[in-house]
Coordinates of C-alpha atoms and ligand atoms in Angstrom, one line a residue:
M1 CA 20.7 154.8 136.7
D2 CA 16.9 154.9 137.1
H3 CA 14.3 155.9 139.6
F4 CA 12.6 152.5 140.1
D5 CA 13.4 151.8 143.8
Y6 CA 12.1 149.7 146.6
V7 CA 10.6 151.7 149.4
D8 CA 9.3 149.6 152.4
G9 CA 9.7 146.4 150.4
T10 CA 7.6 147.5 147.4
M11 CA 8.8 148.9 144.1
H12 CA 8.1 152.6 143.5
V13 CA 8.7 154.7 140.4
E14 CA 9.9 157.9 141.8
Q15 CA 7.4 158.5 144.6
V16 CA 4.5 156.5 143.2
P17 CA 4.0 152.8 144.2
M18 CA 4.0 150.5 141.1
A19 CA 1.1 148.7 142.7
A20 CA -1.1 151.8 142.8
I21 CA -0.6 152.2 139.0
A22 CA -1.5 148.5 138.5
D23 CA -4.6 148.8 140.6
A24 CA -5.8 151.9 138.8
V25 CA -4.9 151.1 135.2
G26 CA -4.7 147.3 135.2
T27 CA -1.9 145.3 133.7
P28 CA 0.0 145.0 131.5
V29 CA 1.1 148.7 131.4
Y30 CA 4.2 150.6 130.6
V31 CA 5.4 153.0 133.2
Y32 CA 7.9 155.8 132.5
S33 CA 9.9 157.9 134.9
T34 CA 10.4 161.6 134.1
A35 CA 13.3 162.0 136.5
T36 CA 15.1 159.2 134.7
L37 CA 14.4 160.8 131.3
E38 CA 15.8 164.1 132.6
R39 CA 18.8 162.5 134.2
H40 CA 19.7 160.6 131.0
V41 CA 19.5 163.8 128.9
D42 CA 21.7 165.6 131.4
V43 CA 24.2 162.9 131.4
F44 CA 24.3 162.6 127.6
R45 CA 24.7 166.3 127.3
A46 CA 27.4 166.5 130.0
G47 CA 29.4 163.9 128.0
L48 CA 29.3 166.3 125.0
A49 CA 29.9 169.5 127.0
A50 CA 33.1 170.3 125.2
L51 CA 31.4 170.4 121.8
D52 CA 30.0 173.7 120.3
N53 CA 26.3 173.5 120.2
P54 CA 25.7 169.9 119.3
L55 CA 22.3 168.9 118.0
I56 CA 20.9 166.1 120.1
A57 CA 18.1 164.5 118.0
F58 CA 16.2 161.9 120.0
A59 CA 15.5 158.7 117.8
V60 CA 11.7 158.8 117.9
K61 CA 11.4 155.2 117.0
A62 CA 12.7 154.2 120.4
N63 CA 9.6 155.8 122.1
P64 CA 7.2 158.0 120.2
N65 CA 4.7 158.5 123.1
A66 CA 3.6 162.2 123.0
A67 CA 4.3 162.7 126.7
V68 CA 7.8 161.3 126.4
L69 CA 8.5 163.4 123.4
A70 CA 7.1 166.6 125.1
T71 CA 9.3 165.8 128.1
L72 CA 12.3 165.7 125.8
A73 CA 11.2 168.7 123.8
K74 CA 11.1 170.8 127.0
L75 CA 14.7 169.6 127.6
G76 CA 15.7 171.1 124.3
L77 CA 16.1 167.9 122.3
G78 CA 15.5 167.6 118.6
A79 CA 14.2 164.4 116.8
D80 CA 15.6 161.8 114.5
V81 CA 12.5 160.6 112.5
V82 CA 12.1 157.8 109.9
S83 CA 8.6 158.3 108.7
G84 CA 6.0 161.0 108.1
G85 CA 4.2 159.7 111.1
E86 CA 7.2 160.2 113.4
L87 CA 7.7 163.6 111.9
L88 CA 4.2 164.7 112.7
R89 CA 4.3 163.1 116.2
A90 CA 7.6 165.0 117.0
V91 CA 6.1 168.3 115.7
A92 CA 2.9 167.8 117.6
A93 CA 4.9 167.2 120.8
G94 CA 6.6 170.5 120.5
I95 CA 9.9 169.6 118.8
P96 CA 10.8 172.4 116.4
A97 CA 11.3 171.4 112.8
D98 CA 14.8 173.1 112.7
R99 CA 15.9 170.3 115.2
I100 CA 14.6 167.4 113.1
V101 CA 16.6 165.1 110.9
F102 CA 14.9 162.6 108.6
S103 CA 16.6 159.2 108.2
G104 CA 15.6 155.9 106.5
V105 CA 16.1 154.1 103.2
G106 CA 12.5 154.3 102.0
K107 CA 11.4 157.9 102.2
T108 CA 8.5 158.5 99.8
A109 CA 7.9 161.6 97.7
E110 CA 5.0 162.4 99.9
E111 CA 7.1 162.1 103.1
M112 CA 9.8 164.3 101.5
R113 CA 7.1 167.0 100.6
L114 CA 5.8 166.9 104.2
A115 CA 9.3 167.4 105.7
L116 CA 10.1 170.2 103.3
E117 CA 6.8 171.9 104.1
H118 CA 7.8 171.8 107.8
G119 CA 11.4 173.0 107.1
I120 CA 13.4 170.2 108.8
F121 CA 17.1 170.7 109.6
Q122 CA 18.4 167.8 107.5
F123 CA 17.6 164.8 105.3
N124 CA 19.9 161.9 105.7
L125 CA 20.0 160.4 102.2
E126 CA 20.7 156.6 101.9
S127 CA 21.0 156.2 98.1
E128 CA 21.6 158.1 94.8
P129 CA 18.0 157.5 93.5
E130 CA 16.7 158.9 96.8
A131 CA 18.8 162.1 96.2
E132 CA 17.4 162.4 92.7
M133 CA 13.8 162.1 94.0
L134 CA 14.3 164.6 96.8
S135 CA 15.8 167.1 94.4
E136 CA 12.8 166.9 92.1
V137 CA 10.3 167.2 95.0
A138 CA 12.2 170.2 96.4
L139 CA 12.4 171.9 93.0
S140 CA 8.7 171.4 92.5
M141 CA 8.1 173.3 95.7
G142 CA 10.6 176.0 94.9
K143 CA 12.9 174.9 97.7
R144 CA 16.3 173.3 98.3
A145 CA 16.5 170.4 100.6
P146 CA 19.3 170.4 103.3
V147 CA 21.0 167.0 102.9
A148 CA 23.7 164.7 104.2
Y149 CA 24.6 161.3 102.8
R150 CA 24.5 158.5 105.3
I151 CA 27.8 156.6 104.8
N152 CA 28.0 152.8 105.2
P153 CA 31.5 152.5 106.7
D154 CA 31.6 148.6 106.5
V155 CA 32.3 148.4 110.3
D156 CA 31.1 145.5 112.4
A157 CA 29.2 147.0 115.3
G158 CA 29.5 143.8 117.3
T159 CA 25.8 143.8 118.3
H160 CA 22.9 141.5 117.4
A161 CA 22.8 140.9 113.6
K162 CA 19.2 142.3 113.4
I163 CA 20.3 145.7 114.7
S164 CA 23.6 146.0 113.0
T165 CA 23.4 148.6 110.2
G166 CA 27.0 149.5 109.2
K167 CA 28.3 146.4 107.3
S168 CA 28.5 146.6 103.5
E169 CA 25.9 143.9 103.1
N170 CA 23.3 145.9 105.2
K171 CA 20.7 148.0 103.3
F172 CA 21.8 151.3 104.9
G173 CA 23.8 154.2 103.5
I174 CA 26.0 154.5 100.5
P175 CA 29.3 152.6 100.4
Y176 CA 32.2 154.6 101.8
D177 CA 34.3 154.0 98.6
R178 CA 31.6 155.5 96.4
A179 CA 31.0 158.5 98.6
I180 CA 33.2 161.0 96.8
A181 CA 31.4 160.2 93.5
S182 CA 27.9 160.2 95.1
Y183 CA 28.6 163.6 96.6
A184 CA 29.9 165.0 93.2
A185 CA 26.6 163.8 91.6
A186 CA 24.5 165.3 94.4
R187 CA 26.1 168.7 93.9
D188 CA 24.7 168.7 90.4
L189 CA 21.2 168.2 91.7
P190 CA 19.7 171.7 91.8
G191 CA 17.1 170.9 94.5
L192 CA 19.7 169.9 97.1
D193 CA 21.9 171.8 99.5
V194 CA 24.6 169.4 100.5
Q195 CA 25.6 170.2 104.0
G196 CA 26.7 167.1 105.9
V197 CA 27.9 163.5 106.4
A198 CA 26.0 161.0 108.5
V199 CA 26.7 157.6 110.0
H200 CA 24.9 155.0 112.2
I201 CA 26.3 151.6 112.5
G202 CA 23.8 149.9 114.9
S203 CA 22.1 149.7 118.2
Q204 CA 22.9 148.4 121.8
L205 CA 26.7 148.8 121.2
T206 CA 28.7 147.8 124.2
D207 CA 32.1 148.6 122.8
L208 CA 33.3 152.0 121.6
A209 CA 35.9 150.7 119.2
P210 CA 33.5 150.2 116.2
L211 CA 32.0 153.7 116.8
E212 CA 35.5 155.2 116.9
A213 CA 36.4 153.4 113.7
A214 CA 33.3 154.6 111.9
F215 CA 33.7 158.2 113.2
T216 CA 37.3 158.2 112.0
K217 CA 36.1 157.4 108.5
V218 CA 33.6 160.1 108.7
G219 CA 36.3 162.6 109.7
A220 CA 38.5 161.6 106.8
L221 CA 35.5 161.9 104.4
I222 CA 34.6 165.4 105.6
T223 CA 38.2 166.5 105.0
A224 CA 38.2 165.0 101.5
L225 CA 34.8 166.5 100.6
R226 CA 35.8 169.9 101.8
E227 CA 39.0 169.7 99.7
A228 CA 36.8 168.8 96.7
G229 CA 34.8 172.0 97.3
H230 CA 31.8 170.8 99.2
D231 CA 30.6 173.1 101.9
I232 CA 30.2 170.3 104.5
R233 CA 29.0 171.8 107.8
T234 CA 27.3 169.0 109.8
G235 CA 28.5 165.7 111.0
D236 CA 25.8 163.3 112.2
L237 CA 27.2 160.5 114.4
G238 CA 23.9 158.6 114.8
G239 CA 22.9 156.7 118.0
G240 CA 23.7 153.3 119.1
L241 CA 25.1 153.6 122.6
G242 CA 24.1 150.5 124.7
V243 CA 22.4 150.4 128.1
P244 CA 22.8 147.9 130.9
Y245 CA 20.1 145.2 130.7
D246 CA 21.6 142.4 132.7
P247 CA 23.1 143.3 136.0
S248 CA 25.5 140.3 135.9
Q249 CA 27.1 141.6 132.6
P250 CA 29.9 144.3 132.5
L251 CA 28.5 147.8 132.2
P252 CA 28.5 149.2 128.7
P253 CA 30.5 152.4 128.2
S254 CA 28.9 155.4 129.8
P255 CA 27.8 158.5 128.0
A256 CA 30.8 160.2 129.6
D257 CA 33.2 157.6 128.1
Y258 CA 31.3 158.0 124.7
G259 CA 31.5 161.7 124.9
A260 CA 35.3 161.6 125.7
M261 CA 35.9 159.4 122.7
V262 CA 33.7 161.7 120.4
C263 CA 35.5 164.8 121.6
R264 CA 38.9 163.2 121.0
V265 CA 38.1 161.9 117.6
T266 CA 36.3 164.9 116.3
Q267 CA 38.7 167.5 117.6
G268 CA 39.1 170.2 114.9
W269 CA 36.3 169.0 112.7
P270 CA 34.9 172.2 111.1
V271 CA 31.3 171.0 111.5
R272 CA 28.3 171.1 113.8
L273 CA 28.0 167.7 115.3
M274 CA 24.7 165.9 115.5
F275 CA 23.6 162.8 117.6
E276 CA 20.6 160.5 117.3
P277 CA 20.5 158.7 120.7
G278 CA 17.4 156.5 121.4
R279 CA 17.9 153.7 123.8
V280 CA 20.4 155.5 126.1
I281 CA 17.8 158.2 126.8
V282 CA 14.7 156.2 127.3
G283 CA 15.7 152.6 127.9
N284 CA 16.1 152.6 131.6
A285 CA 13.3 155.2 132.1
G286 CA 10.6 152.6 131.5
A287 CA 9.3 149.3 132.9
L288 CA 6.6 147.0 131.8
L289 CA 4.4 146.2 134.8
S290 CA 2.6 142.9 134.6
R291 CA 0.7 140.6 136.9
V292 CA 1.2 136.8 137.3
V293 CA -1.8 134.9 136.0
R294 CA -0.8 131.5 137.4
V295 CA 2.2 129.3 138.0
K296 CA 2.3 126.0 136.3
Q297 CA 4.6 123.1 137.0
G298 CA 7.3 122.7 134.4
A299 CA 9.8 119.9 133.5
K300 CA 12.8 121.7 135.0
A301 CA 11.4 124.9 136.6
P302 CA 7.9 126.3 137.1
F303 CA 6.3 128.3 134.3
V304 CA 5.4 131.8 135.6
I305 CA 2.6 132.8 133.3
V306 CA 2.2 136.6 133.2
D307 CA -0.4 138.8 131.6
A308 CA 2.2 140.6 129.4
A309 CA 3.2 138.8 126.2
M310 CA 5.4 139.0 123.1
N311 CA 2.9 141.4 121.6
D312 CA 3.5 143.8 124.4
L313 CA 7.3 143.4 124.6
L314 CA 8.7 141.9 121.5
R315 CA 12.4 142.2 122.2
P316 CA 13.0 138.8 123.9
S317 CA 11.3 136.8 121.2
L318 CA 12.8 138.9 118.3
Y319 CA 16.4 139.3 119.5
D320 CA 16.7 136.9 122.4
A321 CA 16.9 140.1 124.5
W322 CA 17.4 139.9 128.2
H323 CA 15.2 142.1 130.5
D324 CA 15.6 142.0 134.3
I325 CA 12.3 140.6 135.8
R326 CA 11.7 141.8 139.4
A327 CA 8.9 141.2 141.8
V328 CA 7.2 144.4 142.8
A329 CA 7.0 143.2 146.4
P330 CA 9.7 140.5 146.7
S331 CA 9.5 137.9 149.4
G332 CA 13.2 137.6 149.6
Q333 CA 13.2 134.0 148.2
L334 CA 14.9 133.3 144.9
A335 CA 14.4 130.3 142.6
A336 CA 14.7 129.3 139.0
A337 CA 11.6 130.0 136.8
N338 CA 10.5 130.2 133.2
V339 CA 8.6 133.4 132.6
V340 CA 6.1 133.3 129.7
G341 CA 3.1 135.1 128.4
P342 CA -0.3 133.8 127.4
V343 CA 0.3 134.0 123.5
C344 CA 0.1 130.7 121.7
E345 CA 3.7 130.5 120.6
T346 CA 6.7 129.0 122.3
G347 CA 8.5 132.2 121.3
D348 CA 6.3 134.0 123.8
T349 CA 9.0 133.5 126.4
F350 CA 10.6 136.2 128.5
A351 CA 13.1 134.0 130.4
M352 CA 14.0 130.3 130.8
G353 CA 15.5 128.9 133.9
R354 CA 16.1 132.4 135.3
D355 CA 17.1 132.8 139.0
M356 CA 14.6 135.4 140.1
D357 CA 12.2 136.4 142.9
V358 CA 9.7 133.7 143.7
V359 CA 6.3 134.9 142.7
E360 CA 2.7 133.5 142.9
A361 CA -0.6 134.1 141.1
G362 CA -1.7 137.7 141.6
D363 CA 1.8 139.1 142.3
L364 CA 3.1 142.0 140.2
V365 CA 6.4 141.8 138.2
A366 CA 8.3 144.5 136.4
F367 CA 10.3 144.0 133.2
M368 CA 13.0 146.5 133.5
T369 CA 14.7 148.6 130.9
A370 CA 11.6 148.6 128.7
G371 CA 11.4 152.2 127.9
A372 CA 13.1 151.9 124.6
Y373 CA 11.6 149.7 121.7
G374 CA 8.9 148.5 124.1
A375 CA 5.5 150.0 123.7
T376 CA 6.4 151.3 120.2
M377 CA 6.9 147.7 118.9
A378 CA 3.8 146.4 120.6
G379 CA 1.1 144.9 118.4
T380 CA -2.3 143.3 118.8
Y381 CA -1.4 139.6 118.0
N382 CA -3.8 137.1 119.6
S383 CA -6.3 140.0 119.6
R384 CA -4.7 141.7 122.7
P385 CA -5.3 145.4 122.7
L386 CA -2.3 147.7 122.6
T387 CA -0.5 148.2 125.9
P388 CA -1.3 151.4 127.8
E389 CA 1.4 153.8 129.1
V390 CA 1.7 155.8 132.2
L391 CA 4.1 158.8 132.9
V392 CA 5.3 159.5 136.4
S393 CA 6.8 162.8 137.6
G394 CA 7.6 162.8 141.4
D395 CA 4.3 162.0 143.2
R396 CA 2.2 162.7 140.1
W397 CA 1.2 160.2 137.4
A398 CA -0.9 160.2 134.3
V399 CA -2.1 157.7 131.8
V400 CA -0.4 159.0 128.6
R401 CA -2.0 156.2 126.4
A402 CA -5.1 154.6 127.4
R403 CA -5.8 150.9 127.1
P404 CA -8.1 150.6 124.0
P405 CA -11.2 148.6 124.6
I406 CA -11.4 145.4 122.6
E407 CA -14.2 147.0 120.5
T408 CA -11.4 149.0 118.7
L409 CA -10.1 145.8 117.2
I410 CA -13.7 144.4 116.4
E411 CA -15.0 147.7 114.9
G412 CA -11.7 148.5 113.2
D413 CA -12.4 145.8 110.7
S414 CA -15.4 145.9 108.3
I415 CA -17.4 143.1 106.7
P416 CA -18.0 143.6 103.0
D417 CA -21.6 143.8 101.7
W418 CA -21.5 140.4 100.1
L419 CA -20.9 138.9 103.5
A420 CA -23.2 141.1 105.5
D421 CA -26.4 139.0 105.3
Ligands
LLP501 N1 19.6 156.7 114.2 C1 19.3 155.8 113.3 C2 19.4 156.1 111.9 C3 18.7 154.5 113.7 O1 18.4 153.6 112.8 C4 18.5 154.2 115.1 C5 18.0 153.0 115.5 C6 19.0 155.2 116.0 C7 19.5 156.4 115.6 C8 18.9 155.0 117.5 O2 19.7 154.0 118.0 P1 19.8 153.8 119.6 O3 20.5 154.9 120.2 O4 18.4 153.6 120.1 O5 20.6 152.5 119.6 N2 14.3 147.5 117.9 C9 15.6 147.2 118.3 C10 16.5 148.5 118.0 C11 16.5 149.0 116.6 C12 17.3 150.3 116.3 C13 17.0 150.8 115.0 N3 17.6 152.1 114.7 C14 15.7 146.8 119.8 O6 14.7 146.7 120.3 O7 16.9 146.5 120.2

């Protein structure tokens, strides 16, 4: 559920007309709804209500905007970070370090030092060499790093290959079969405090069965590790729950369904459970607002050329992802159209032959469910400045990332002396 609704025939985000934002800020622009963020946090939390003090660590990669993070910090969420940059952004937005978990296969010694200085809650280790490096870094600082190993359970998440992470051929985690040996070796590393087990098998999961299979393996491992004398006290079940993108498709499992499965599978586990949801918190809380530049005749359907492009919203060209495209002020007529951006690549295509609202040059369209992995994956390809972002709350709204002037791209480069004259 979201708070993008039509009032008097024109799309509003909460109480603010989308057209007012487009007029004031220009397009393309990402628009986020606070009420939707709050609702999604509530619903996710309610699904886990039977658990004792779970840590819900928002996956910052899904949307690292300071205003979004500050909203989630106020709601008591922690953060799952994958770089020193994400760690600093989470802390700057008010997320306490003792609610931060650090994931990722390539943490550098410098990032480890930074996270140890801040005193984060847990490092999720993804290999034995990483464990050795972290132990050394921690010892050099006179500290012990709280760690879990991320297990690769060799489970097929049933999602797009580029966002599947839990198969044995993927780069993530340590193999399940090697886990007992890896934990035994980690116990001998004096800079580590081995406290948990972690798993994350992929993103945009629309079936709970692979998650349940992975969690069951984590449960068995926790039992085996405790029997082997490890003081395992956390179980991090990752993120991955899908959201509805295409209204013609069956709904993915709800956070309530997910929570019920988690509570059933983890009953009696002697650990504090942790979660790393990203998309399910922010996905439907954001839309990319864009204006139609012109409509051009096509072989089978007209090309609707909008001012947003693959550099603003990469998901369709990278994963063939489907985003609902709605007119902000629909005429009521529907017809097939190809929706494309201005970037000089055929991959700069948002939809082909899509039955959608008929739009003309100058009309506004909204790409829905763009709050997760939208602005954060934007780039400046074709020398298009980064997409600005707006946060709405009730009848208030604010620019939370301004559109950079093109000079930032020109002045960001420098010309070496030998070319200067
Ligand atoms: N935890 C870890 C360790 C992760 O790698 C991820 C996402 C999450 C949590 C959050 O997953 P979520 O709840 O959002 O599914 N750019 C892609 C998605 C990549 C996800 C990467 N990892 C997309 O646009 O679909």
